[in-house]
Short mmCIF file of C-alpha atoms and ligand atoms in Angstrom, two decimals:
data_model
loop_
_atom_site.label_atom_id
_atom_site.label_comp_id
_atom_site.label_asym_id
_atom_site.label_seq_id
_atom_site.Cartn_x
_atom_site.Cartn_y
_atom_site.Cartn_z
CA MET D 1 0.00 0.00 0.00
CA SER D 2 1.50 3.37 -0.91
CA ILE D 3 1.31 5.72 2.00
CA ASP D 4 1.84 9.42 2.46
CA PRO D 5 5.37 9.91 3.91
CA GLN D 6 4.21 12.12 6.80
CA LYS D 7 1.51 9.57 7.66
CA LYS D 8 4.13 6.80 7.62
CA MET D 9 6.29 8.77 10.05
CA ASP D 10 3.29 9.42 12.35
CA LEU D 11 2.28 5.74 12.27
CA LEU D 12 5.84 4.69 13.08
CA VAL D 13 6.16 7.11 16.01
CA SER D 14 2.86 5.95 17.47
CA LEU D 15 3.68 2.27 16.92
CA CYS D 16 7.03 2.79 18.67
CA LYS D 17 5.29 4.25 21.70
CA ARG D 18 2.36 1.82 21.80
CA ARG D 19 4.50 -1.28 21.50
CA GLY D 20 7.45 -0.28 23.67
CA PHE D 21 10.19 0.62 21.18
CA ILE D 22 10.70 4.35 21.78
CA TYR D 23 8.85 6.78 24.08
CA PRO D 24 9.05 10.57 24.44
CA GLY D 25 11.66 11.31 27.15
CA SER D 26 10.76 12.82 30.56
CA GLU D 27 7.11 12.48 29.56
CA ILE D 28 5.61 12.60 33.07
CA TYR D 29 7.23 16.05 33.44
CA GLY D 30 5.79 17.30 30.18
CA GLY D 31 8.62 15.95 28.04
CA PHE D 32 12.02 17.43 27.22
CA ALA D 33 12.72 18.75 23.75
CA ASN D 34 13.74 15.91 21.54
CA SER D 35 14.83 13.39 24.09
CA TRP D 36 13.65 9.82 23.74
CA ASP D 37 13.56 6.76 25.96
CA TYR D 38 14.32 3.46 24.26
CA GLY D 39 11.81 0.99 25.68
CA PRO D 40 12.19 -2.78 26.01
CA TYR D 41 11.99 -3.61 22.29
CA GLY D 42 13.79 -0.48 21.11
CA SER D 43 16.75 -1.00 23.42
CA GLN D 44 16.99 -4.65 22.34
CA LEU D 45 16.85 -3.68 18.65
CA LYS D 46 19.54 -1.07 19.24
CA LYS D 47 21.68 -3.58 21.11
CA ASN D 48 21.30 -6.16 18.34
CA ILE D 49 22.46 -3.58 15.78
CA ARG D 50 25.36 -2.48 17.98
CA ASP D 51 26.44 -6.10 18.57
CA ALA D 52 26.19 -6.95 14.86
CA TRP D 53 28.38 -3.93 14.05
CA TRP D 54 30.99 -4.76 16.69
CA LYS D 55 31.15 -8.38 15.61
CA ARG D 56 31.47 -7.52 11.94
CA PHE D 57 33.90 -4.63 12.15
CA VAL D 58 35.94 -5.46 15.28
CA GLU D 59 35.78 -9.10 16.35
CA CYS D 60 35.81 -10.59 12.86
CA ARG D 61 38.57 -8.37 11.46
CA PRO D 62 42.30 -8.81 11.93
CA ASP D 63 42.98 -5.10 11.33
CA VAL D 64 40.55 -3.40 13.78
CA VAL D 65 40.66 -3.15 17.58
CA GLY D 66 38.11 -1.68 19.96
CA VAL D 67 38.48 1.00 22.63
CA GLU D 68 36.28 2.87 25.08
CA THR D 69 37.36 6.41 25.93
CA PRO D 70 35.70 9.00 28.21
CA ILE D 71 32.88 11.34 27.30
CA ILE D 72 34.57 14.14 29.23
CA MET D 73 38.22 14.64 28.30
CA ASN D 74 40.84 17.29 28.86
CA PRO D 75 39.42 20.43 27.14
CA LYS D 76 42.78 20.81 25.34
CA VAL D 77 41.62 17.90 23.12
CA TRP D 78 38.86 20.06 21.65
CA GLU D 79 41.11 23.06 21.32
CA ALA D 80 43.60 21.00 19.31
CA SER D 81 40.93 19.30 17.18
CA GLY D 82 39.50 22.68 16.19
CA HIS D 83 36.06 21.96 17.69
CA LEU D 84 36.14 24.87 20.13
CA ALA D 85 36.85 27.32 17.34
CA THR D 86 34.93 25.93 14.40
CA PHE D 87 32.34 23.32 15.41
CA THR D 88 29.51 25.71 14.77
CA ASP D 89 26.16 26.02 13.05
CA PRO D 90 24.98 29.22 11.34
CA LEU D 91 21.97 30.62 13.24
CA VAL D 92 19.45 33.40 12.77
CA ASP D 93 16.76 34.75 15.08
CA CYS D 94 13.40 36.12 14.03
CA LYS D 95 13.24 39.71 15.26
CA ARG D 96 9.48 39.47 15.74
CA CYS D 97 8.64 36.03 17.26
CA LYS D 98 12.20 35.50 18.62
CA LYS D 99 12.36 31.95 17.27
CA ARG D 100 15.82 30.65 16.37
CA PHE D 101 16.59 28.76 13.16
CA ARG D 102 19.53 27.17 11.39
CA ALA D 103 20.21 29.51 8.48
CA ASP D 104 21.18 26.67 6.13
CA HIS D 105 17.91 24.85 6.88
CA VAL D 106 15.85 27.99 6.17
CA ALA D 107 17.75 28.55 2.93
CA GLU D 108 17.35 24.92 1.85
CA ALA D 109 13.60 24.93 2.63
CA ALA D 110 13.34 27.99 0.35
CA GLY D 111 14.92 26.02 -2.50
CA ARG D 112 18.47 27.42 -2.25
CA GLU D 113 21.34 25.03 -2.74
CA ALA D 114 22.31 22.72 0.16
CA GLY D 115 24.67 24.42 2.62
CA SER D 116 23.80 27.96 1.50
CA THR D 117 23.23 30.48 4.29
CA ASP D 118 22.13 33.24 1.95
CA LEU D 119 18.80 34.45 3.39
CA THR D 120 18.40 37.60 1.31
CA GLY D 121 14.72 38.27 0.83
CA LEU D 122 13.64 35.49 3.09
CA VAL D 123 11.47 35.96 6.16
CA CYS D 124 10.62 33.87 9.25
CA PRO D 125 8.66 30.76 8.19
CA GLU D 126 6.54 31.01 11.36
CA CYS D 127 5.47 34.67 11.49
CA LYS D 128 6.99 36.31 8.38
CA GLY D 129 9.13 38.52 10.63
CA GLU D 130 12.54 39.86 9.65
CA PHE D 131 15.71 37.86 10.45
CA THR D 132 18.78 39.02 12.37
CA GLU D 133 22.25 38.64 10.81
CA VAL D 134 23.54 35.05 10.56
CA ARG D 135 25.79 34.19 13.55
CA ASN D 136 27.93 31.14 14.27
CA PHE D 137 26.86 29.14 17.31
CA ASN D 138 29.14 26.52 18.92
CA LEU D 139 27.55 23.08 19.29
CA MET D 140 29.74 21.83 22.14
CA LEU D 141 27.85 21.11 25.36
CA LYS D 142 29.67 22.72 28.24
CA THR D 143 29.83 21.50 31.82
CA TYR D 144 31.88 22.19 34.96
CA ILE D 145 34.11 19.73 36.79
CA GLY D 146 34.48 19.92 40.57
CA VAL D 147 33.05 22.38 43.05
CA THR D 148 33.74 25.68 41.34
CA GLU D 149 31.92 26.90 38.27
CA ASP D 150 34.47 29.15 36.63
CA ALA D 151 36.70 29.21 33.58
CA THR D 152 39.24 26.86 35.18
CA SER D 153 36.67 24.09 35.68
CA VAL D 154 35.04 24.19 32.23
CA ALA D 155 34.86 20.88 30.37
CA TYR D 156 32.89 19.62 27.39
CA LEU D 157 30.85 16.56 26.56
CA ARG D 158 32.42 15.02 23.47
CA PRO D 159 30.70 16.00 20.20
CA GLU D 160 31.97 12.80 18.50
CA THR D 161 33.65 9.62 19.68
CA ALA D 162 36.54 10.13 17.21
CA GLY D 163 38.54 12.51 19.46
CA GLY D 164 39.12 9.84 22.09
CA MET D 165 40.61 7.50 19.52
CA PHE D 166 43.11 10.07 18.23
CA VAL D 167 44.18 10.88 21.77
CA ALA D 168 44.60 7.18 22.62
CA TRP D 169 46.56 6.51 19.38
CA LYS D 170 49.99 6.77 21.04
CA ASN D 171 49.13 4.15 23.67
CA ILE D 172 47.46 1.87 21.14
CA ARG D 173 50.51 2.10 18.85
CA ASP D 174 52.91 1.39 21.70
CA SER D 175 50.98 -1.45 23.33
CA LEU D 176 50.07 -3.36 20.16
CA HIS D 177 53.31 -3.36 18.15
CA ARG D 178 51.35 -3.98 14.98
CA ARG D 179 51.91 -3.01 11.40
CA LEU D 180 49.63 -0.61 9.61
CA PRO D 181 46.80 -0.56 8.78
CA ILE D 182 45.43 -0.34 12.32
CA GLY D 183 41.74 0.44 12.74
CA VAL D 184 40.45 1.70 16.08
CA ALA D 185 36.74 1.36 16.74
CA GLN D 186 34.50 2.84 19.38
CA ILE D 187 30.77 2.92 20.11
CA GLY D 188 29.42 5.52 22.48
CA LYS D 189 27.47 8.65 23.23
CA ALA D 190 28.14 11.99 21.62
CA PHE D 191 26.50 15.31 22.48
CA ARG D 192 25.72 18.37 20.39
CA ASN D 193 23.70 21.42 21.30
CA GLU D 194 21.65 21.10 18.12
CA ILE D 195 19.27 23.96 17.46
CA THR D 196 17.04 22.35 14.90
CA THR D 197 16.24 18.92 16.28
CA GLY D 198 13.30 16.88 15.16
CA ASN D 199 12.16 14.09 12.88
CA PHE D 200 11.92 11.66 15.78
CA ILE D 201 15.37 10.19 16.58
CA PHE D 202 17.00 11.55 13.39
CA ARG D 203 18.65 14.55 15.05
CA THR D 204 18.90 14.74 18.82
CA ARG D 205 21.27 16.39 21.28
CA GLU D 206 22.45 13.11 22.72
CA PHE D 207 23.08 10.19 20.37
CA ASP D 208 25.28 7.15 19.85
CA GLN D 209 27.97 6.87 17.23
CA MET D 210 29.87 3.84 15.94
CA GLU D 211 33.14 5.13 14.53
CA ILE D 212 36.41 3.76 13.17
CA GLU D 213 39.66 5.64 12.75
CA TYR D 214 41.61 3.56 10.25
CA PHE D 215 45.30 4.46 10.36
CA VAL D 216 47.17 3.72 7.13
CA LYS D 217 50.46 4.46 5.38
CA PRO D 218 50.08 7.85 3.68
CA ASP D 219 50.05 6.34 0.18
CA GLN D 220 47.39 3.76 1.14
CA GLY D 221 44.57 6.18 1.98
CA ALA D 222 42.77 6.18 -1.37
CA ALA D 223 42.67 2.37 -1.61
CA ALA D 224 41.53 1.99 2.01
CA PHE D 225 38.76 4.54 1.33
CA GLU D 226 37.44 2.37 -1.51
CA ARG D 227 37.47 -0.74 0.69
CA TRP D 228 35.57 1.02 3.47
CA LEU D 229 33.02 2.31 1.00
CA ALA D 230 32.37 -1.29 -0.09
CA ASP D 231 32.20 -2.43 3.55
CA MET D 232 29.70 0.29 4.46
CA LYS D 233 27.58 -0.57 1.43
CA SER D 234 27.60 -4.22 2.41
CA TRP D 235 26.58 -3.31 5.99
CA CYS D 236 23.60 -1.38 4.62
CA GLU D 237 22.50 -3.99 2.12
CA ASP D 238 23.50 -7.31 3.68
CA VAL D 239 23.00 -6.64 7.40
CA LEU D 240 20.33 -3.94 7.59
CA LYS D 241 18.77 -5.17 4.32
CA LEU D 242 18.21 -1.63 3.05
CA LYS D 243 17.16 -1.49 -0.59
CA PRO D 244 20.00 -0.06 -2.72
CA GLU D 245 17.55 2.41 -4.29
CA HIS D 246 16.85 3.92 -0.85
CA LEU D 247 20.52 4.92 -0.49
CA VAL D 248 22.44 7.78 -2.07
CA TYR D 249 26.25 7.93 -2.12
CA HIS D 250 26.84 11.64 -2.15
CA GLU D 251 30.37 12.57 -3.20
CA ILE D 252 31.12 15.88 -1.47
CA ALA D 253 32.52 18.40 -3.94
CA ASP D 254 36.00 19.88 -3.44
CA GLU D 255 34.67 23.29 -2.46
CA ASP D 256 32.29 21.84 0.18
CA ARG D 257 34.74 19.46 1.87
CA ALA D 258 36.74 20.24 5.01
CA PHE D 259 40.05 21.70 3.75
CA TYR D 260 42.12 18.75 5.05
CA SER D 261 39.93 16.03 3.53
CA THR D 262 40.92 14.64 0.14
CA ARG D 263 37.64 12.75 -0.25
CA THR D 264 34.33 12.58 1.61
CA ILE D 265 31.16 10.66 0.84
CA ASP D 266 27.92 11.13 2.73
CA ILE D 267 25.78 8.03 2.64
CA GLU D 268 22.23 9.32 2.54
CA TYR D 269 18.86 7.64 2.94
CA HIS D 270 15.43 8.38 1.48
CA TYR D 271 13.65 9.21 4.77
CA PRO D 272 9.95 10.16 4.61
CA PHE D 273 11.11 13.73 5.38
CA GLY D 274 13.64 13.86 2.52
CA VAL D 275 17.01 12.51 1.43
CA LYS D 276 19.35 13.14 4.35
CA GLU D 277 22.57 11.87 5.87
CA LEU D 278 22.76 8.43 7.38
CA TYR D 279 26.53 7.79 7.56
CA GLY D 280 29.79 9.43 6.50
CA LEU D 281 33.14 8.33 5.13
CA ALA D 282 36.10 10.70 5.00
CA ASN D 283 39.78 10.62 4.13
CA ARG D 284 41.08 12.92 6.88
CA THR D 285 44.75 12.61 5.81
CA ASP D 286 47.18 13.33 8.67
CA TYR D 287 45.19 16.32 9.94
CA ASP D 288 44.00 15.04 13.33
CA LEU D 289 47.21 13.36 14.47
CA SER D 290 49.29 16.35 13.28
CA ARG D 291 47.11 18.75 15.27
CA HIS D 292 47.35 16.59 18.40
CA GLN D 293 51.11 16.14 17.92
CA ASP D 294 51.58 19.92 17.69
CA ALA D 295 49.36 20.64 20.67
CA SER D 296 50.54 17.84 22.98
CA LYS D 297 54.23 17.97 21.92
CA GLU D 298 54.20 14.15 21.91
CA ASP D 299 55.62 12.20 18.98
CA LEU D 300 52.62 10.55 17.33
CA ARG D 301 54.48 9.26 14.29
CA PHE D 302 54.63 5.61 13.33
CA LEU D 303 57.96 3.86 12.88
CA ASP D 304 57.61 1.75 9.75
CA PRO D 305 59.45 -1.54 10.44
CA GLU D 306 59.98 -2.17 6.72
CA THR D 307 61.48 1.15 5.69
CA ASN D 308 62.57 2.50 9.09
CA GLU D 309 60.82 5.74 8.20
CA ARG D 310 58.78 7.70 10.72
CA TYR D 311 55.58 9.30 9.52
CA ILE D 312 52.16 10.43 10.72
CA PRO D 313 49.67 7.84 9.48
CA HIS D 314 46.76 9.01 7.38
CA VAL D 315 43.24 8.33 8.62
CA ILE D 316 40.19 7.00 6.85
CA GLU D 317 37.13 7.57 9.01
CA PRO D 318 33.93 5.63 8.39
CA THR D 319 31.25 6.83 10.82
CA TRP D 320 27.82 5.43 11.59
CA GLY D 321 25.08 7.05 13.71
CA LEU D 322 23.53 4.28 15.79
CA ASP D 323 20.20 6.02 16.41
CA ARG D 324 19.86 6.82 12.72
CA THR D 325 20.54 3.14 12.04
CA VAL D 326 17.66 2.23 14.37
CA LEU D 327 15.46 4.77 12.56
CA VAL D 328 16.22 3.45 9.05
CA THR D 329 15.83 -0.15 10.21
CA LEU D 330 12.36 0.71 11.52
CA LEU D 331 11.41 2.74 8.44
CA GLU D 332 12.75 0.29 5.88
CA HIS D 333 11.03 -2.74 7.36
CA LEU D 334 7.74 -1.19 8.40
CA ASP D 335 5.14 -2.65 6.12
CA ILE D 336 1.69 -1.10 6.22
CA ASP D 337 -1.47 -2.40 4.62
CA GLU D 338 -5.13 -2.21 5.47
CA ALA D 339 -7.18 -4.65 7.49
CA GLU D 340 -10.78 -4.64 8.64
CA SER D 341 -11.17 -3.72 12.30
CA ALA D 342 -13.64 -5.38 14.71
CA THR D 343 -16.14 -2.61 13.87
CA GLY D 344 -15.78 -3.23 10.13
CA ASP D 345 -13.71 -0.08 9.39
CA ALA D 346 -10.46 -0.17 7.46
CA GLU D 347 -7.47 0.38 9.72
CA PRO D 348 -3.73 0.22 9.06
CA ARG D 349 -2.14 -3.15 9.76
CA MET D 350 1.55 -2.91 10.46
CA VAL D 351 4.29 -5.51 10.31
CA LEU D 352 7.92 -4.87 11.12
CA ARG D 353 9.77 -7.23 8.78
CA PHE D 354 13.16 -6.93 10.49
CA PRO D 355 16.01 -9.16 9.35
CA PRO D 356 15.62 -11.99 11.93
CA ALA D 357 19.12 -11.48 13.36
CA LEU D 358 18.16 -7.90 14.35
CA ALA D 359 14.62 -8.61 15.59
CA PRO D 360 14.25 -7.89 19.32
CA VAL D 361 12.22 -11.06 19.86
CA LYS D 362 13.05 -14.16 17.83
CA ALA D 363 10.10 -16.39 18.75
CA ALA D 364 6.72 -16.14 20.45
CA ILE D 365 5.16 -19.23 21.96
CA LEU D 366 1.38 -19.13 21.82
CA PRO D 367 -0.67 -21.97 23.37
CA LEU D 368 -4.04 -22.25 21.63
CA GLN D 369 -5.78 -22.77 24.97
CA LYS D 370 -5.06 -21.71 28.53
CA LYS D 371 -5.75 -25.20 29.84
CA GLY D 372 -5.57 -28.91 29.02
CA GLY D 373 -1.82 -29.15 29.58
CA LEU D 374 -0.95 -26.72 26.73
CA PRO D 375 0.51 -23.92 28.91
CA GLU D 376 2.91 -26.42 30.50
CA VAL D 377 4.23 -27.67 27.14
CA ALA D 378 4.40 -24.11 25.78
CA THR D 379 6.17 -22.69 28.84
CA ALA D 380 8.72 -25.49 28.74
CA LEU D 381 9.42 -24.76 25.05
CA ALA D 382 9.84 -21.05 25.82
CA GLU D 383 12.33 -21.90 28.57
CA THR D 384 14.28 -24.22 26.24
CA LEU D 385 14.55 -21.52 23.58
CA ARG D 386 15.74 -18.97 26.16
CA SER D 387 18.35 -21.44 27.37
CA HIS D 388 19.65 -21.44 23.77
CA GLY D 389 20.07 -17.67 24.00
CA LEU D 390 17.03 -16.94 21.84
CA ALA D 391 14.87 -14.02 23.03
CA THR D 392 11.45 -15.64 23.41
CA GLU D 393 8.05 -14.44 24.55
CA TYR D 394 5.24 -16.52 25.98
CA ASP D 395 1.71 -15.19 25.43
CA GLU D 396 -1.55 -16.93 26.33
CA SER D 397 -3.75 -13.83 26.49
CA ALA D 398 -6.40 -12.76 23.95
CA SER D 399 -7.40 -14.38 20.68
CA ILE D 400 -4.77 -16.00 18.48
CA GLY D 401 -5.41 -13.29 15.83
CA LYS D 402 -4.65 -10.51 18.32
CA ARG D 403 -1.55 -12.29 19.53
CA TYR D 404 -0.25 -12.65 15.96
CA ARG D 405 -0.96 -8.94 15.34
CA ARG D 406 1.02 -7.94 18.40
CA GLN D 407 4.00 -10.08 17.40
CA ASP D 408 3.85 -8.74 13.82
CA GLU D 409 4.00 -5.22 15.19
CA ILE D 410 7.11 -5.95 17.22
CA GLY D 411 8.66 -7.82 14.30
CA THR D 412 8.89 -11.34 15.75
CA PRO D 413 9.90 -13.59 12.84
CA TRP D 414 8.39 -16.82 14.19
CA CYS D 415 5.20 -17.47 16.15
CA ILE D 416 4.88 -21.01 17.45
CA THR D 417 1.46 -22.35 18.36
CA VAL D 418 1.05 -25.26 20.71
CA ASP D 419 -2.28 -27.09 20.25
CA MET D 420 -4.02 -30.20 21.56
CA GLU D 421 -2.26 -32.34 18.94
CA SER D 422 1.09 -31.20 20.33
CA LEU D 423 0.38 -33.36 23.37
CA THR D 424 0.37 -36.47 21.21
CA ASP D 425 2.65 -35.69 18.25
CA GLN D 426 5.19 -33.66 20.30
CA ALA D 427 5.23 -31.05 17.53
CA ALA D 428 4.13 -27.42 17.16
CA THR D 429 3.22 -25.13 14.26
CA ILE D 430 5.66 -22.41 13.29
CA ARG D 431 4.18 -19.45 11.41
CA ASP D 432 6.57 -17.36 9.33
CA ARG D 433 5.96 -13.61 9.79
CA ASP D 434 6.68 -12.75 6.16
CA THR D 435 5.29 -15.64 4.13
CA MET D 436 2.58 -16.59 6.65
CA ALA D 437 3.52 -20.18 5.76
CA GLN D 438 2.93 -22.66 8.56
CA GLU D 439 5.19 -25.61 9.23
CA ARG D 440 4.78 -28.44 11.72
CA VAL D 441 8.10 -29.05 13.51
CA ALA D 442 8.98 -31.53 16.28
CA ILE D 443 9.25 -29.56 19.54
CA ALA D 444 12.67 -31.04 20.27
CA GLU D 445 13.96 -29.71 16.93
CA ILE D 446 12.64 -26.17 17.21
CA PRO D 447 15.78 -24.56 18.74
CA ALA D 448 17.96 -25.97 15.93
CA TRP D 449 15.31 -25.00 13.33
CA ILE D 450 15.44 -21.36 14.51
CA GLU D 451 19.21 -21.29 14.82
CA ALA D 452 19.55 -22.56 11.25
CA LYS D 453 17.21 -19.81 9.99
CA LEU D 454 19.17 -17.16 11.89
CA ARG D 455 22.42 -18.29 10.28
CA LYS D 456 20.98 -17.80 6.76
N1 LIG K 1 33.66 11.92 13.53
C1 LIG K 1 32.91 12.36 12.40
C2 LIG K 1 31.56 12.80 12.74
O1 LIG K 1 31.19 12.89 13.90
P1 LIG K 1 29.30 13.58 11.68
O2 LIG K 1 28.82 13.49 10.25
O3 LIG K 1 29.22 14.88 12.35
O4 LIG K 1 30.80 13.03 11.64
C3 LIG K 1 28.62 11.13 12.21
O5 LIG K 1 28.53 12.49 12.54
C4 LIG K 1 27.27 10.46 12.24
O6 LIG K 1 26.65 10.67 13.53
C5 LIG K 1 26.26 11.03 11.25
O7 LIG K 1 26.43 10.44 9.97
C6 LIG K 1 24.94 10.67 11.88
O8 LIG K 1 24.61 9.32 11.58
C7 LIG K 1 25.24 10.78 13.37
N2 LIG K 1 24.79 12.06 13.93
C8 LIG K 1 25.41 13.26 13.85
N3 LIG K 1 24.70 14.22 14.49
C9 LIG K 1 23.60 13.61 15.01
C10 LIG K 1 22.50 14.05 15.80
N4 LIG K 1 22.39 15.31 16.21
N5 LIG K 1 21.54 13.14 16.13
C11 LIG K 1 21.65 11.85 15.73
N6 LIG K 1 22.68 11.38 15.01
C12 LIG K 1 23.65 12.23 14.64
#
């Protein structure tokens, strides 16, 4: 069923709240601008994505190691990286209604080219008032460490996880004694004082990133960039199962790239609210390590064991937003059609067709009756599946139709019904979420049956 994009977004947001994926944050206190609580299914989905990423890009690779560095670091880090001086957004205020906007967003909404901050002739979209001059606003979230709140105690919440990996480079180099390339991966929170938030979890002030700083010999950067582009594409298509036509690989033009970057590609997605960034890939050359070497006065060069040369490695940086990954996984796999409600009206029927490996719940065990020995058999099967590490729900409430609907809405790939015959044939019926095909499988074989499907 083709569905209006705004309606799709609204249905997704309400499904997420109703079924326990994502709720508005601080809701009992009237909410808090653009903060979200991940509920039981949302946090499990996010964890499954995070684990799949870590396994694929850290555990299963010989050239990448993981780290975990602090959210609050020495403020000198952000001075050296350039964030304190230049990590800004262009802002304007409406002189009449006093609302604040990102100038580039206002310009883009008025049809000017992406990134333009030229607002000549434009007025406030809310009240048609006149704008102030465009000013640069720093996105770093400031805090104070210790008992005094003055300039000496100022610290910042990291605006990206990358900084911690550059700062730890010297220790990683010295403790590993490896040859290049060396990739350093980290998953964690980042904070930005975003002015224009919105579109659900697309842009928030607190979000998770999954980033890799891939240190290479200076002449290996271009080739490593190509390999990472292929790896990111494969993550999107083979793990998240995003349709290739929903993705855009946006090569950033020379004049729009950071001055130190020799190549940058934004991986964009067709969201219901437009084509916008999902991930990024940049060749950052030796910029970051050179800046930190200058500022810290530590030698951050790499001693090449083959040539005996010392040089600053170049860095290829693939970066993934974890919350945006959750959002595209929900959007891509949300299937909406129409069904007749109990009162005979047409109402949207929603199924989340997640790739099974990412689904928060793998199996639901549904006894057809609440008595006659069925709950005992069904509960025992649920326990067995859990003991195999498979997230399993047991549900004996409501009609079987309602129970299937609920599991479809949380994206459970397999519903297993236990019926009277199960008591004699020791088998149960497995219903496939996507094909609706039903298969009778011996109860003792069900864990292996599911595990085999998950490996596919
Ligand atoms: N170290 C490079 C870096 O941080 P970025 O493009 O600013 O690059 C990387 O951020 C990714 O983090 C983005 O591609 C996006 O997925 C995610 N991201 C950035 N800002 C975000 C925000 N305010 N809310 C949610 N995700 C965000």
